[in-house]
XYZ file of C-alpha atoms in Angstrom:
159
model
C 7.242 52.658 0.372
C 3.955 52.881 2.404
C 0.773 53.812 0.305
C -2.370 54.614 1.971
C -5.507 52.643 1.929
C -6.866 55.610 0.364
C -6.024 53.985 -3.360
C -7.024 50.200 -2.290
C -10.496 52.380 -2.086
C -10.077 54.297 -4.894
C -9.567 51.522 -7.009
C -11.766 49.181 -6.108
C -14.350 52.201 -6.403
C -13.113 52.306 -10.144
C -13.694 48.727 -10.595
C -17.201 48.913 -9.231
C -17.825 51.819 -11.153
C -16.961 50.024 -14.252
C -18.393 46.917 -13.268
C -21.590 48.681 -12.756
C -21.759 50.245 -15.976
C -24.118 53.204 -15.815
C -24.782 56.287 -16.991
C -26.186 57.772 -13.635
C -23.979 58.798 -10.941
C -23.248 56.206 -7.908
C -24.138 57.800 -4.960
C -20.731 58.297 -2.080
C -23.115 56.293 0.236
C -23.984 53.385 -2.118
C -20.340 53.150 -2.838
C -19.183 52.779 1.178
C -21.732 50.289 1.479
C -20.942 47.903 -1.188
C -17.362 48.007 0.629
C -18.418 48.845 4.397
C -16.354 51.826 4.508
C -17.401 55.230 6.061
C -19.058 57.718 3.395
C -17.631 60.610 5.027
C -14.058 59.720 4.267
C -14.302 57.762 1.523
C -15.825 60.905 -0.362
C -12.473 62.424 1.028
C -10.813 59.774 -1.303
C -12.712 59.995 -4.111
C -11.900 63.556 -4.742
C -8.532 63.576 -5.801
C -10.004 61.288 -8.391
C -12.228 63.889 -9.789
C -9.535 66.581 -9.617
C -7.951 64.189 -11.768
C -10.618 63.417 -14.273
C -10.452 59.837 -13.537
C -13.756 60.410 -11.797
C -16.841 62.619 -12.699
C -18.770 63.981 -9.818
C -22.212 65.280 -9.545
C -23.789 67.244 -6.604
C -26.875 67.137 -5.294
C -29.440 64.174 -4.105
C -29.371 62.201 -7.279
C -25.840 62.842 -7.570
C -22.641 60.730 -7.154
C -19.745 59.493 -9.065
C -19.028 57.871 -12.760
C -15.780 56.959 -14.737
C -14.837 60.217 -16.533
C -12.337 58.070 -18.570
C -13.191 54.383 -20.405
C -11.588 51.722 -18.081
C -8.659 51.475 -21.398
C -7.592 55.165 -20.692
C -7.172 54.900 -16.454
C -3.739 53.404 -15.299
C -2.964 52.606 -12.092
C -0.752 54.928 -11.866
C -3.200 57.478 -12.542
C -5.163 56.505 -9.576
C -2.406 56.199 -7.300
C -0.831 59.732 -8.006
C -4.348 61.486 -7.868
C -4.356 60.066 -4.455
C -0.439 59.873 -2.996
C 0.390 62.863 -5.281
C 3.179 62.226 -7.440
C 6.270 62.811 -5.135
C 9.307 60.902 -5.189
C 9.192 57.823 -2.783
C 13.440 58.151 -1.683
C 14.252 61.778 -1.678
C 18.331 61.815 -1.654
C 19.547 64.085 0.898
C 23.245 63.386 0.179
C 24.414 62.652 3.538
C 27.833 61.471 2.147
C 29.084 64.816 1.895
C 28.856 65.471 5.517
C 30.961 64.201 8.342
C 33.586 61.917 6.860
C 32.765 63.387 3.396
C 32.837 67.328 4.883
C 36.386 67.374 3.353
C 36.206 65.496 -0.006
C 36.618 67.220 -3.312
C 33.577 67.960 -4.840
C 34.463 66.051 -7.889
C 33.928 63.313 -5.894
C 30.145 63.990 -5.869
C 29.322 64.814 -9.073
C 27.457 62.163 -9.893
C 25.117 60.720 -7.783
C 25.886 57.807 -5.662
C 24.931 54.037 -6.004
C 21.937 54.252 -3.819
C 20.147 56.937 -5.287
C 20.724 55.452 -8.533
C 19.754 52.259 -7.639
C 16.553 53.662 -5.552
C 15.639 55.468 -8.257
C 15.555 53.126 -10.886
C 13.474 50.350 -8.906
C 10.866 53.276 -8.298
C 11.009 54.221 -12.369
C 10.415 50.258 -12.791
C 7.608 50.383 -10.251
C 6.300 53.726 -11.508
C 6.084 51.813 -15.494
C 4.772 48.656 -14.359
C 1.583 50.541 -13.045
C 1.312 52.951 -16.039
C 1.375 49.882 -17.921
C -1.569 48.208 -16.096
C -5.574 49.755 -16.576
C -8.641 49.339 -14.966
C -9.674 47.374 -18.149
C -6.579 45.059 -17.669
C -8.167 44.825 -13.869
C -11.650 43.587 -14.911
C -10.292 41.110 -17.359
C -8.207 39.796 -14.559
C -11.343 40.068 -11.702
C -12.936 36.966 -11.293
C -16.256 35.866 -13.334
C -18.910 36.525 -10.190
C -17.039 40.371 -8.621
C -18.752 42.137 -11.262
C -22.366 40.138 -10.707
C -22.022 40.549 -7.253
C -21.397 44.471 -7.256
C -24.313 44.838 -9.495
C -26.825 42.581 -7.375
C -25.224 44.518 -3.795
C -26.103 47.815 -5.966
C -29.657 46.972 -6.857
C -30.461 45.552 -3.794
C -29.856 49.223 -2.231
C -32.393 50.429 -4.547
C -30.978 51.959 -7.481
């Protein structure tokens, strides 16, 4: 399973967000700084995150992002479907009944086979573990100086 660096971004963003605490919107540009990444595509991103109300987004000058959502109600999972969309990572294509299966009763195939059952249940497992995990569980994990030095990065760009 390959995710994109897209949701490394997009959460971190979150945690900075949080970490940052305020009301007014972070600018795209203060947000790719405080990470070195380029604005133009990490606004790219971001917006799956507003689509999915995990993000609030304001236009304009002044404008920028905030948490829609307290960190308690924004799972990891939430982030990483917003951005990866929420497709299936094996996608059974049941090759067994072709070639030396072309032939076999379809009784035979009635249920699915051990592969697909066994792909599907690590990805459920991997699917819960990240519902099960929030942003909030992610800042009580950070360590003590992340949030301070997010918020000293911040003001020194002049917000």
């Amino acid at each position: 399973m390959f995710m994109g660096e897209g949701v490394e971004w997009g959460l971190h963003c979150c945690l900075a967000l949080a970490w940052l605490e305020e009301q007014a919107p972070v600018a795209t540009a203060q947000l790719a700084e405080i990470f070195e990444l380029p604005p133009a595509y990490l606004k790219k991103r971001l917006q799956p995150l507003v689509r999915a109300g995990i993000l609030a987004s304001t236009p304009g000058a002044r404008g920028g992002y905030r948490l829609a959502r307290t960190p308690e109600r924004i799972t990891l999972m939430d982030v990483v479907s917003a951005i990866e969309g929420s497709a299936e990572a094996f996608r059974c294509t049941e090759i067994r009944q072709r070639g030396a299966g072309a032939e076999t009763p379809a009784r035979e195939f009635e249920r699915p086979c051990g592969i697909a059952t066994a792909m599907r249940r690590a990805e459920l497992a991997w699917r819960r573990e990240l519902a099960a995990q929030t942003l909030a569980d992610l800042i009580a994990a950070s360590p003590a100086g992340a949030p301070r030095r997010v918020q000293r990065f911040h003001q020194r760009l002049g917000t």
